[in-house]
Coordinates of C-alpha atoms in Angstrom, one line a residue:
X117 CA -3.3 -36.9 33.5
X118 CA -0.7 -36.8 36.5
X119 CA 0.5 -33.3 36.7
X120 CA 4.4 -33.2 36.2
X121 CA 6.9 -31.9 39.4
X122 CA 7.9 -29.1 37.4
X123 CA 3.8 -28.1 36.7
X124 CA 3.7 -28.0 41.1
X125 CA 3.9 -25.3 43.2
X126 CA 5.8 -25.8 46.4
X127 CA 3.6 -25.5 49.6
X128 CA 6.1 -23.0 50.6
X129 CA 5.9 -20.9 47.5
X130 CA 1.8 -20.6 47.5
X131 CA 2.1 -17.8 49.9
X132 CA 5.2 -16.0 47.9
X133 CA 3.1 -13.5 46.7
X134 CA 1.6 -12.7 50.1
X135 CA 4.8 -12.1 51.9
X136 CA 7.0 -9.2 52.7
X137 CA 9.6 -9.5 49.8
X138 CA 12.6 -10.1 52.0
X139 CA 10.3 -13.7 52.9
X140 CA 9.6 -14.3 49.4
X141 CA 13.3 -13.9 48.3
X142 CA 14.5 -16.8 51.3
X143 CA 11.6 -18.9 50.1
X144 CA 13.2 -18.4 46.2
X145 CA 16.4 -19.3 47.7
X146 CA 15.5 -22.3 49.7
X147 CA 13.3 -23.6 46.5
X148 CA 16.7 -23.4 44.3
X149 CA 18.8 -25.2 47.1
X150 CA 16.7 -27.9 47.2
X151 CA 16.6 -28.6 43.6
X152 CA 19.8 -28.6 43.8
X153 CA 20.4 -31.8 46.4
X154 CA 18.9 -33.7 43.6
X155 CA 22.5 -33.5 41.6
X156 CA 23.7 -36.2 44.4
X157 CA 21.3 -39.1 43.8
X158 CA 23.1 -39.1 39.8
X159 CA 26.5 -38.4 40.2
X160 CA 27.4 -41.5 38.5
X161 CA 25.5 -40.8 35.6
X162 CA 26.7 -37.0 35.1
X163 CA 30.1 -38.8 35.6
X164 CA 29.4 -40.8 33.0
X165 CA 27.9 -37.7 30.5
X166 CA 31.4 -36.1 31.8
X167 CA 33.2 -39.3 30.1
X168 CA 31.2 -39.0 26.6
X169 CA 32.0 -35.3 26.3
X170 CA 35.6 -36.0 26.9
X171 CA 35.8 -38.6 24.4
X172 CA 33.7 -36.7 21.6
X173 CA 36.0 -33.8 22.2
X174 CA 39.3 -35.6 21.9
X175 CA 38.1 -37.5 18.7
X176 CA 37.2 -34.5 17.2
X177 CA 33.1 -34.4 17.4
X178 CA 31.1 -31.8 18.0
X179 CA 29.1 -31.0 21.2
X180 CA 25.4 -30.1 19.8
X181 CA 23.4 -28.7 23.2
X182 CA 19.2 -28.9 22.0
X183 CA 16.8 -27.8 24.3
X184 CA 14.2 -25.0 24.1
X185 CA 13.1 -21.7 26.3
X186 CA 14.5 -21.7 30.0
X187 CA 16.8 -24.9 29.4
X188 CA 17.8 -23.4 26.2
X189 CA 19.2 -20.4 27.6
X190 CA 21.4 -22.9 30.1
X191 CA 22.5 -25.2 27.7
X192 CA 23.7 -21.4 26.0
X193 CA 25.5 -20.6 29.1
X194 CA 27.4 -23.9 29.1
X195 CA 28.3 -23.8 25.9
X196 CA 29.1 -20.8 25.1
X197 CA 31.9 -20.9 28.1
X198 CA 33.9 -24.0 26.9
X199 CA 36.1 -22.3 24.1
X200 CA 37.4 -19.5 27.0
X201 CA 37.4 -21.9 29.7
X202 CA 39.1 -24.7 28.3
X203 CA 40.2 -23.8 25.2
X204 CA 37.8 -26.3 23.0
X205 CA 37.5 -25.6 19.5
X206 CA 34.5 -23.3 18.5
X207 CA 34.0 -25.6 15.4
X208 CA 33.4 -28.6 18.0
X209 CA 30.5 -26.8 19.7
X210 CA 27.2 -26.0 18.6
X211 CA 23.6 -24.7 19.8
X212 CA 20.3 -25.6 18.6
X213 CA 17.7 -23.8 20.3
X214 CA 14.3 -23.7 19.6
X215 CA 13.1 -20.7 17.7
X216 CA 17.5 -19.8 17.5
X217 CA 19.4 -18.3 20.1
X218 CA 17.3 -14.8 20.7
X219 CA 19.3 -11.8 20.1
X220 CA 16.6 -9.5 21.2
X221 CA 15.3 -11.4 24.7
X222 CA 12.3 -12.6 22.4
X223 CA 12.2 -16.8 22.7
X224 CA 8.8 -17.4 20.5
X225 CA 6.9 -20.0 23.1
X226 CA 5.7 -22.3 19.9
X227 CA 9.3 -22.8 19.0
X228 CA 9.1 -25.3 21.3
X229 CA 6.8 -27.5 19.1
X230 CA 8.0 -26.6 15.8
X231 CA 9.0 -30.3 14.7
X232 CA 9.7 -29.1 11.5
X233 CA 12.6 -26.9 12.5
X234 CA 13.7 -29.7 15.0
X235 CA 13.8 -32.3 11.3
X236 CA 16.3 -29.5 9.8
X237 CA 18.5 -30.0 12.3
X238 CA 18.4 -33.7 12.3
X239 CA 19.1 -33.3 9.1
X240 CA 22.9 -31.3 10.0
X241 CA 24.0 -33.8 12.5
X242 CA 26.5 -36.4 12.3
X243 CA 26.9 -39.8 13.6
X244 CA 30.2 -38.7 15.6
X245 CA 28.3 -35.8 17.7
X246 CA 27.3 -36.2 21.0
X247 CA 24.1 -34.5 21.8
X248 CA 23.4 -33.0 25.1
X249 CA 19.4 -32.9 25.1
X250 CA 17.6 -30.8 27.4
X251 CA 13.6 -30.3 28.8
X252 CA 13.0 -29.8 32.3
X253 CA 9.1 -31.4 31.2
X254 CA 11.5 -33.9 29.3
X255 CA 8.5 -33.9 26.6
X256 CA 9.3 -30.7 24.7
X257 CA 8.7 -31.6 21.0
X258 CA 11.4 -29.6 19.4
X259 CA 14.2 -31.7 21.9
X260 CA 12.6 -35.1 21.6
X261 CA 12.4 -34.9 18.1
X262 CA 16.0 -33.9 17.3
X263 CA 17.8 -36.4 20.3
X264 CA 15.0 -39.3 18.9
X265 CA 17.1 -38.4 15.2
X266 CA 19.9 -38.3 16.6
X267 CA 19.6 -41.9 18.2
X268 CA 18.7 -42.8 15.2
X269 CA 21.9 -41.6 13.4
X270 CA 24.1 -43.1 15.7
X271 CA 25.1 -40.4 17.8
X272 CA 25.0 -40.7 21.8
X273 CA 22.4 -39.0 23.6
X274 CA 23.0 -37.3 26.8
X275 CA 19.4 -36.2 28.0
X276 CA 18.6 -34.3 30.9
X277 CA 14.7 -34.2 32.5
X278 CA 13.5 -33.3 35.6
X279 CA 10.1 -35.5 35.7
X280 CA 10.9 -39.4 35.3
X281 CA 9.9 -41.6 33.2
X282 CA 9.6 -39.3 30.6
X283 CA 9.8 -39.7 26.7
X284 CA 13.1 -37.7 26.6
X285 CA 15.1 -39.7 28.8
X286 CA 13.5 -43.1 27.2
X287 CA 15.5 -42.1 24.1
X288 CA 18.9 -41.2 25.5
X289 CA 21.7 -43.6 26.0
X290 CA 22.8 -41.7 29.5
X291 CA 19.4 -40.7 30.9
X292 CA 19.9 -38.0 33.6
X293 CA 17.0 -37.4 35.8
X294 CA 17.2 -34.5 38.3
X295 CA 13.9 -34.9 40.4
X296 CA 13.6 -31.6 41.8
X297 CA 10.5 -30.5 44.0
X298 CA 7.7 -28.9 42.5
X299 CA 8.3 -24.8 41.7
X300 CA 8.0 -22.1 44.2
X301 CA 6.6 -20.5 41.1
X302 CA 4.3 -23.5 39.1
X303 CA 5.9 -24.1 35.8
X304 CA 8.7 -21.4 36.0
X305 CA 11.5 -24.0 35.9
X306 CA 14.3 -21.3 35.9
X307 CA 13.6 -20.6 39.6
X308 CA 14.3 -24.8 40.4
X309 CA 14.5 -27.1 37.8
X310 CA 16.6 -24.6 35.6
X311 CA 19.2 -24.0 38.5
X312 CA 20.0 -27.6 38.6
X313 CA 20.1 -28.3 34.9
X314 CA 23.0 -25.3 35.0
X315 CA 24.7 -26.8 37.6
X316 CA 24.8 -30.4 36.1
X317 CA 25.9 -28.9 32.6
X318 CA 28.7 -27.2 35.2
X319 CA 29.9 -29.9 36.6
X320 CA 29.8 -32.1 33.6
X321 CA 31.9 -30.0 31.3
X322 CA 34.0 -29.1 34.4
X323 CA 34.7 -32.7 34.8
X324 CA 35.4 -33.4 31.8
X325 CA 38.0 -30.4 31.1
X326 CA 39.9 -32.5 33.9
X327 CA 39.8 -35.4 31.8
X328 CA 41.2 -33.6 28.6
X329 CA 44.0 -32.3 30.8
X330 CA 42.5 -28.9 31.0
X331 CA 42.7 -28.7 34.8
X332 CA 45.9 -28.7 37.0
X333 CA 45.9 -27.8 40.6
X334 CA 42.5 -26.8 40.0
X335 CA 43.5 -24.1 37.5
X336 CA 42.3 -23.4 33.9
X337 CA 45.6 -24.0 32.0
X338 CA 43.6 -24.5 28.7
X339 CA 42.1 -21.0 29.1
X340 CA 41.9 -18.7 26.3
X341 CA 43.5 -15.5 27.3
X342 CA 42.2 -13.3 24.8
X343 CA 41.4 -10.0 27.3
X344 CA 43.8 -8.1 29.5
X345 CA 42.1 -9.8 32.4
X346 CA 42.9 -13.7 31.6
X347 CA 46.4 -12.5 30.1
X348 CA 47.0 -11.7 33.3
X349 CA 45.5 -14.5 35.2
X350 CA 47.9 -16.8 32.9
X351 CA 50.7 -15.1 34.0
X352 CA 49.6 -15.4 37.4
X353 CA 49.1 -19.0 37.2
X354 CA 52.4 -20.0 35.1
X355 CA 54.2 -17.5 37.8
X356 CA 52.5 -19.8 40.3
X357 CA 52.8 -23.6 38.8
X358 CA 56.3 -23.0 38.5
X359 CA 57.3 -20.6 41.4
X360 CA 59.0 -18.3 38.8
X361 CA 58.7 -14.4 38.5
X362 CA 56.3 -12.6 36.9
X363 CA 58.2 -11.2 34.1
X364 CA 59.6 -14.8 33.8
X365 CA 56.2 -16.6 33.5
X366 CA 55.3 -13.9 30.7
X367 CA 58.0 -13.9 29.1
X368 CA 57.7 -18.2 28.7
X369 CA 54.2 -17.0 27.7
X370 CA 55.5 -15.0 25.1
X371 CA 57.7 -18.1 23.8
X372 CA 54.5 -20.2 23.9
X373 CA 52.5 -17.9 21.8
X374 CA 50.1 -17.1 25.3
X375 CA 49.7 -20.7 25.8
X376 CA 49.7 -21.6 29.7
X377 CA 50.3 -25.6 29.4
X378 CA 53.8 -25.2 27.3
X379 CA 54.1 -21.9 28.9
X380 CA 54.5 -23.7 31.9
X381 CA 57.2 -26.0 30.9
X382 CA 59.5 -22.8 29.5
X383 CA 59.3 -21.8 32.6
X384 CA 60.6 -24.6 33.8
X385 CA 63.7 -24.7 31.2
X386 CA 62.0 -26.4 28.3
X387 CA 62.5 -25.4 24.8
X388 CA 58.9 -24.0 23.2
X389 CA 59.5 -27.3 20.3
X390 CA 60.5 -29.6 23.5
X391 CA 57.0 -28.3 25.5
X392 CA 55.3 -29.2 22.5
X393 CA 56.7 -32.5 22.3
X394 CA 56.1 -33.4 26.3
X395 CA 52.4 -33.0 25.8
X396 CA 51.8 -34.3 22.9
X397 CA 53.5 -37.0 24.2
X398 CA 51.1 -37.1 27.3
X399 CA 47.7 -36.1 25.3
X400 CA 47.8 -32.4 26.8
X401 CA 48.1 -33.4 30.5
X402 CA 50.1 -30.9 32.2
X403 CA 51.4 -32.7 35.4
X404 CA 52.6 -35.9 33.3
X405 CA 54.2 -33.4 30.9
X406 CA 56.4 -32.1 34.0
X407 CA 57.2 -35.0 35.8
X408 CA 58.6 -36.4 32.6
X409 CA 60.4 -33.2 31.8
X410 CA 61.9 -33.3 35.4
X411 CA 62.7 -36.9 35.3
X412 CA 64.7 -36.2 31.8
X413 CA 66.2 -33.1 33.4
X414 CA 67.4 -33.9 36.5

């Protein structure tokens, strides 16, 4: 059979081992920058996957990442990032990797094909999760089976492949394909393949944080500031969002029990009950939330 693009070796990365390391590093490089043009030929689709994960989250599903070894560990990264960065719900996010996530560096390569496992976790799902499937090969056993049960449930499928026409993007309802060249290192998909699963994941839940209201002048105001680091940052960006004093924005972040949305709108002269209210009113969007506390308080 056809080898897949991901099973390739780049003619530029046949010689990596030959060269002085300083060339084999800029051939590395150049191998993950070009697997990363292929994000522009499906921006529609990952705006689309962006759209799903928005919706799941503001109806209260879950987000179940599946995938197994190198695109396990990305679909970890992603996830494990949305609670800080935008404040969803730990209970609305969840990872099956194959073989678990490792908490020694160990990831067991027959995980992958342990169906078995992959039917137990069929068995957890619900019809109201959106699963975000991923396999660079897009044939990995453990991920086909669990998005195939999934589809099967109900759920939407978000899958995301790097070799076309391939059994895991048959089964999804938004297919992503990210045709990336062959490895500068055959079958090592973390060094191309890998870097642009990560980024789409990125720019997916990145995209969709704007469309829960998460984002406002291209700031986190959903953040979870639970270091001394993002307390900070909050302060900093309620100080800057409302062009009020330090000590003023943390004091408003005080009243909004470290909140920076109704933070921002104490700051502005709103009561803590009345910030609330505003975005409530406006389903957690920030800038709709001011202009109608402005246009009331003029």
């Amino acid at each position: 059979m056809p080898s897949l693009q991901t099973e390739l070796v780049a003619e530029q990365g046949a010689t990596i081992d030959r060269l002085p390391p300083v060339d084999a590093l800029r051939v590395m490089a150049q191998g993950q920058i070009s697997a990363l043009q292929s994000l522009y030929t499906v921006l529609p689709q990952l705006a689309q996957a962006a759209e799903a994960v928005a919706a799941a989250v503001r109806g209260g599903g879950r987000l179940t990442y599946v995938a197994a070894g190198s695109s396990g560990l990305m679909a970890l990264a992603d996830a494990a990032e949305l609670t800080g960065t935008f404040g969803i719900p730990q209970r609305q996010i969840r990872v099956c990797m194959a073989g678990g996530v490792p908490a020694d560096a160990v990831m067991p390569g027959l995980s992958e094909d342990d169906v078995a496992a992959a039917s137990t976790e069929v068995g957890s799902l619900a019809a109201d999760d959106l699963i975000i499937a991923l396999s660079a090969s897009g044939n990995t056993p453990y991920t086909r089976h669990i998005a195939e049960g999934a589809r099967a449930l109900g759920a939407t499928v978000i899958a995301i492949a790097n070799n076309p026409d391939t059994p895991l993007l048959h089964c999804a309802d938004i297919p992503i394909c990210l045709q990336t060249p062959p490895e500068v290192l055959a079958g090592s998909t973390r060094l191309g393949a890998g870097t642009a699963q990560k980024a789409a994941l990125n720019m997916i839940s990145t995209a969709a944080g704007c469309m829960l209201g998460h984002v406002y002048h291209g700031q986190m105001v959903n953040v979870l500031a639970d270091n001394a680091k993002l307390r900070d940052r909050t302060a900093r960006m309620v100080s800057s969002i409302t062009d009020r004093s330090d000590g003023a924005a943390r004091a408003a972040l005080d009243q909004a029990n470290g909140q920076a949305k109704p933070a921002v709108l104490v700051a502005l002269g709103a009561a803590p009950d009345q910030a609330a209210d505003l975005l409530e009113a406006h389903a957690g969007h920030l800038g709709p939330a001011i202009a109608s506390f402005r246009g009331v308080n003029v």
